Protein backbone atom coordinates (compact mmCIF):
# COMPACT_ATOMS: atom_id res chain seq x y z
CA UNK A 1 0.00 0.00 0.00
CA UNK A 2 1.23 3.52 -0.81
CA UNK A 3 1.71 6.21 1.83
CA UNK A 4 2.84 9.71 0.94
CA UNK A 5 5.24 10.10 3.86
CA UNK A 6 6.93 6.68 3.58
CA UNK A 7 6.37 5.36 0.10
CA UNK A 8 5.47 1.68 -0.13
CA UNK A 9 4.60 -0.17 3.08
CA UNK A 10 7.59 -1.97 4.48
CA UNK A 11 7.23 -5.35 6.20
CA UNK A 12 6.81 -5.16 9.99
CA UNK A 13 10.07 -4.28 11.71
CA UNK A 14 11.69 -2.94 8.54
CA UNK A 15 12.23 0.79 8.06
CA UNK A 16 11.16 2.15 4.68
CA UNK A 17 14.14 3.38 2.70
CA UNK A 18 14.41 7.09 1.90
CA UNK A 19 14.57 6.16 -1.79
CA UNK A 20 11.16 4.47 -1.68
CA UNK A 21 8.99 5.65 -4.49
CA UNK A 22 11.90 6.66 -6.73
CA UNK A 23 12.46 4.81 -9.98
CA UNK A 24 15.11 2.07 -9.78
CA UNK A 25 17.43 3.83 -12.21
CA UNK A 26 17.34 6.99 -10.11
CA UNK A 27 19.21 5.44 -7.16
CA UNK A 28 22.84 6.70 -6.94
CA UNK A 29 24.19 3.45 -5.46
CA UNK A 30 22.69 1.44 -8.31
CA UNK A 31 24.15 3.83 -10.86
CA UNK A 32 27.60 3.46 -9.26
CA UNK A 33 27.25 -0.35 -9.20
CA UNK A 34 26.22 -0.31 -12.84
CA UNK A 35 29.26 1.79 -13.72
CA UNK A 36 31.54 -0.59 -11.79
CA UNK A 37 30.08 -3.64 -13.57
CA UNK A 38 30.55 -1.98 -16.95
CA UNK A 39 34.15 -0.98 -16.15
CA UNK A 40 34.92 -4.50 -14.85
CA UNK A 41 33.50 -6.05 -18.03
CA UNK A 42 35.62 -3.69 -20.12
CA UNK A 43 38.71 -4.67 -18.10
CA UNK A 44 38.01 -8.36 -18.67
CA UNK A 45 37.09 -7.99 -22.34
CA UNK A 46 40.02 -5.85 -23.44
CA UNK A 47 42.67 -8.62 -23.45
CA UNK A 48 40.33 -10.97 -25.32
CA UNK A 49 39.59 -8.38 -27.99
CA UNK A 50 43.25 -7.41 -28.31
CA UNK A 51 44.40 -11.01 -28.72
CA UNK A 52 41.55 -12.21 -30.92
CA UNK A 53 42.33 -9.53 -33.53
CA UNK A 54 45.23 -11.61 -34.91
CA UNK A 55 45.47 -9.83 -38.30
CA UNK A 56 46.38 -6.62 -36.44
CA UNK A 57 49.54 -8.12 -34.94
CA UNK A 58 50.43 -10.97 -37.33
CA UNK A 59 53.72 -9.46 -38.49
CA UNK A 60 57.41 -9.80 -37.83
CA UNK A 61 58.39 -6.14 -37.57
CA UNK A 62 59.15 -4.35 -35.29
CA UNK A 63 61.41 -6.77 -33.47
CA UNK A 64 62.23 -6.49 -29.78
CA UNK A 65 65.51 -8.17 -28.75
CA UNK A 66 65.34 -10.24 -31.92
CA UNK A 67 61.81 -11.46 -31.12
CA UNK A 68 59.14 -10.88 -33.81
CA UNK A 69 56.27 -8.52 -33.00
CA UNK A 70 53.79 -11.40 -33.11
CA UNK A 71 55.36 -13.03 -30.02
CA UNK A 72 56.23 -10.04 -27.88
CA UNK A 73 52.79 -8.49 -28.46
CA UNK A 74 51.19 -11.61 -26.96
CA UNK A 75 53.70 -11.76 -24.12
CA UNK A 76 53.10 -8.13 -23.16
CA UNK A 77 49.41 -8.95 -22.71
CA UNK A 78 50.17 -11.46 -19.96
CA UNK A 79 51.01 -8.85 -17.27
CA UNK A 80 48.49 -6.40 -18.77
CA UNK A 81 45.77 -9.07 -18.56
CA UNK A 82 46.69 -9.83 -14.94
CA UNK A 83 46.58 -6.12 -14.10
CA UNK A 84 43.21 -5.68 -15.81
CA UNK A 85 41.82 -8.79 -14.09
CA UNK A 86 42.96 -7.45 -10.69
CA UNK A 87 41.33 -4.12 -11.53
CA UNK A 88 38.07 -5.86 -12.46
CA UNK A 89 38.16 -7.82 -9.20
CA UNK A 90 38.69 -4.61 -7.21
CA UNK A 91 35.80 -2.93 -9.01
CA UNK A 92 33.55 -5.92 -8.36
CA UNK A 93 34.52 -6.40 -4.72
CA UNK A 94 34.16 -2.71 -3.89
CA UNK A 95 30.38 -3.16 -3.89
CA UNK A 96 30.51 -6.28 -1.71
CA UNK A 97 30.55 -6.37 2.07
CA UNK A 98 33.39 -8.30 3.81
CA UNK A 99 31.14 -11.32 4.45
CA UNK A 100 30.34 -11.59 0.76
CA UNK A 101 26.92 -10.02 1.21
CA UNK A 102 25.85 -7.05 -0.86
CSV table of C-alpha atoms in Angstrom, one decimal:
chain,number,residue,atom,x,y,z
A,1,UNK,CA,0.0,0.0,0.0
A,2,UNK,CA,1.2,3.5,-0.8
A,3,UNK,CA,1.7,6.2,1.8
A,4,UNK,CA,2.8,9.7,0.9
A,5,UNK,CA,5.2,10.1,3.9
A,6,UNK,CA,6.9,6.7,3.6
A,7,UNK,CA,6.4,5.4,0.1
A,8,UNK,CA,5.5,1.7,-0.1
A,9,UNK,CA,4.6,-0.2,3.1
A,10,UNK,CA,7.6,-2.0,4.5
A,11,UNK,CA,7.2,-5.3,6.2
A,12,UNK,CA,6.8,-5.2,10.0
A,13,UNK,CA,10.1,-4.3,11.7
A,14,UNK,CA,11.7,-2.9,8.5
A,15,UNK,CA,12.2,0.8,8.1
A,16,UNK,CA,11.2,2.2,4.7
A,17,UNK,CA,14.1,3.4,2.7
A,18,UNK,CA,14.4,7.1,1.9
A,19,UNK,CA,14.6,6.2,-1.8
A,20,UNK,CA,11.2,4.5,-1.7
A,21,UNK,CA,9.0,5.6,-4.5
A,22,UNK,CA,11.9,6.7,-6.7
A,23,UNK,CA,12.5,4.8,-10.0
A,24,UNK,CA,15.1,2.1,-9.8
A,25,UNK,CA,17.4,3.8,-12.2
A,26,UNK,CA,17.3,7.0,-10.1
A,27,UNK,CA,19.2,5.4,-7.2
A,28,UNK,CA,22.8,6.7,-6.9
A,29,UNK,CA,24.2,3.5,-5.5
A,30,UNK,CA,22.7,1.4,-8.3
A,31,UNK,CA,24.2,3.8,-10.9
A,32,UNK,CA,27.6,3.5,-9.3
A,33,UNK,CA,27.2,-0.3,-9.2
A,34,UNK,CA,26.2,-0.3,-12.8
A,35,UNK,CA,29.3,1.8,-13.7
A,36,UNK,CA,31.5,-0.6,-11.8
A,37,UNK,CA,30.1,-3.6,-13.6
A,38,UNK,CA,30.6,-2.0,-17.0
A,39,UNK,CA,34.2,-1.0,-16.1
A,40,UNK,CA,34.9,-4.5,-14.8
A,41,UNK,CA,33.5,-6.0,-18.0
A,42,UNK,CA,35.6,-3.7,-20.1
A,43,UNK,CA,38.7,-4.7,-18.1
A,44,UNK,CA,38.0,-8.4,-18.7
A,45,UNK,CA,37.1,-8.0,-22.3
A,46,UNK,CA,40.0,-5.9,-23.4
A,47,UNK,CA,42.7,-8.6,-23.4
A,48,UNK,CA,40.3,-11.0,-25.3
A,49,UNK,CA,39.6,-8.4,-28.0
A,50,UNK,CA,43.2,-7.4,-28.3
A,51,UNK,CA,44.4,-11.0,-28.7
A,52,UNK,CA,41.5,-12.2,-30.9
A,53,UNK,CA,42.3,-9.5,-33.5
A,54,UNK,CA,45.2,-11.6,-34.9
A,55,UNK,CA,45.5,-9.8,-38.3
A,56,UNK,CA,46.4,-6.6,-36.4
A,57,UNK,CA,49.5,-8.1,-34.9
A,58,UNK,CA,50.4,-11.0,-37.3
A,59,UNK,CA,53.7,-9.5,-38.5
A,60,UNK,CA,57.4,-9.8,-37.8
A,61,UNK,CA,58.4,-6.1,-37.6
A,62,UNK,CA,59.1,-4.3,-35.3
A,63,UNK,CA,61.4,-6.8,-33.5
A,64,UNK,CA,62.2,-6.5,-29.8
A,65,UNK,CA,65.5,-8.2,-28.7
A,66,UNK,CA,65.3,-10.2,-31.9
A,67,UNK,CA,61.8,-11.5,-31.1
A,68,UNK,CA,59.1,-10.9,-33.8
A,69,UNK,CA,56.3,-8.5,-33.0
A,70,UNK,CA,53.8,-11.4,-33.1
A,71,UNK,CA,55.4,-13.0,-30.0
A,72,UNK,CA,56.2,-10.0,-27.9
A,73,UNK,CA,52.8,-8.5,-28.5
A,74,UNK,CA,51.2,-11.6,-27.0
A,75,UNK,CA,53.7,-11.8,-24.1
A,76,UNK,CA,53.1,-8.1,-23.2
A,77,UNK,CA,49.4,-8.9,-22.7
A,78,UNK,CA,50.2,-11.5,-20.0
A,79,UNK,CA,51.0,-8.9,-17.3
A,80,UNK,CA,48.5,-6.4,-18.8
A,81,UNK,CA,45.8,-9.1,-18.6
A,82,UNK,CA,46.7,-9.8,-14.9
A,83,UNK,CA,46.6,-6.1,-14.1
A,84,UNK,CA,43.2,-5.7,-15.8
A,85,UNK,CA,41.8,-8.8,-14.1
A,86,UNK,CA,43.0,-7.4,-10.7
A,87,UNK,CA,41.3,-4.1,-11.5
A,88,UNK,CA,38.1,-5.9,-12.5
A,89,UNK,CA,38.2,-7.8,-9.2
A,90,UNK,CA,38.7,-4.6,-7.2
A,91,UNK,CA,35.8,-2.9,-9.0
A,92,UNK,CA,33.6,-5.9,-8.4
A,93,UNK,CA,34.5,-6.4,-4.7
A,94,UNK,CA,34.2,-2.7,-3.9
A,95,UNK,CA,30.4,-3.2,-3.9
A,96,UNK,CA,30.5,-6.3,-1.7
A,97,UNK,CA,30.6,-6.4,2.1
A,98,UNK,CA,33.4,-8.3,3.8
A,99,UNK,CA,31.1,-11.3,4.5
A,100,UNK,CA,30.3,-11.6,0.8
A,101,UNK,CA,26.9,-10.0,1.2
A,102,UNK,CA,25.8,-7.0,-0.9
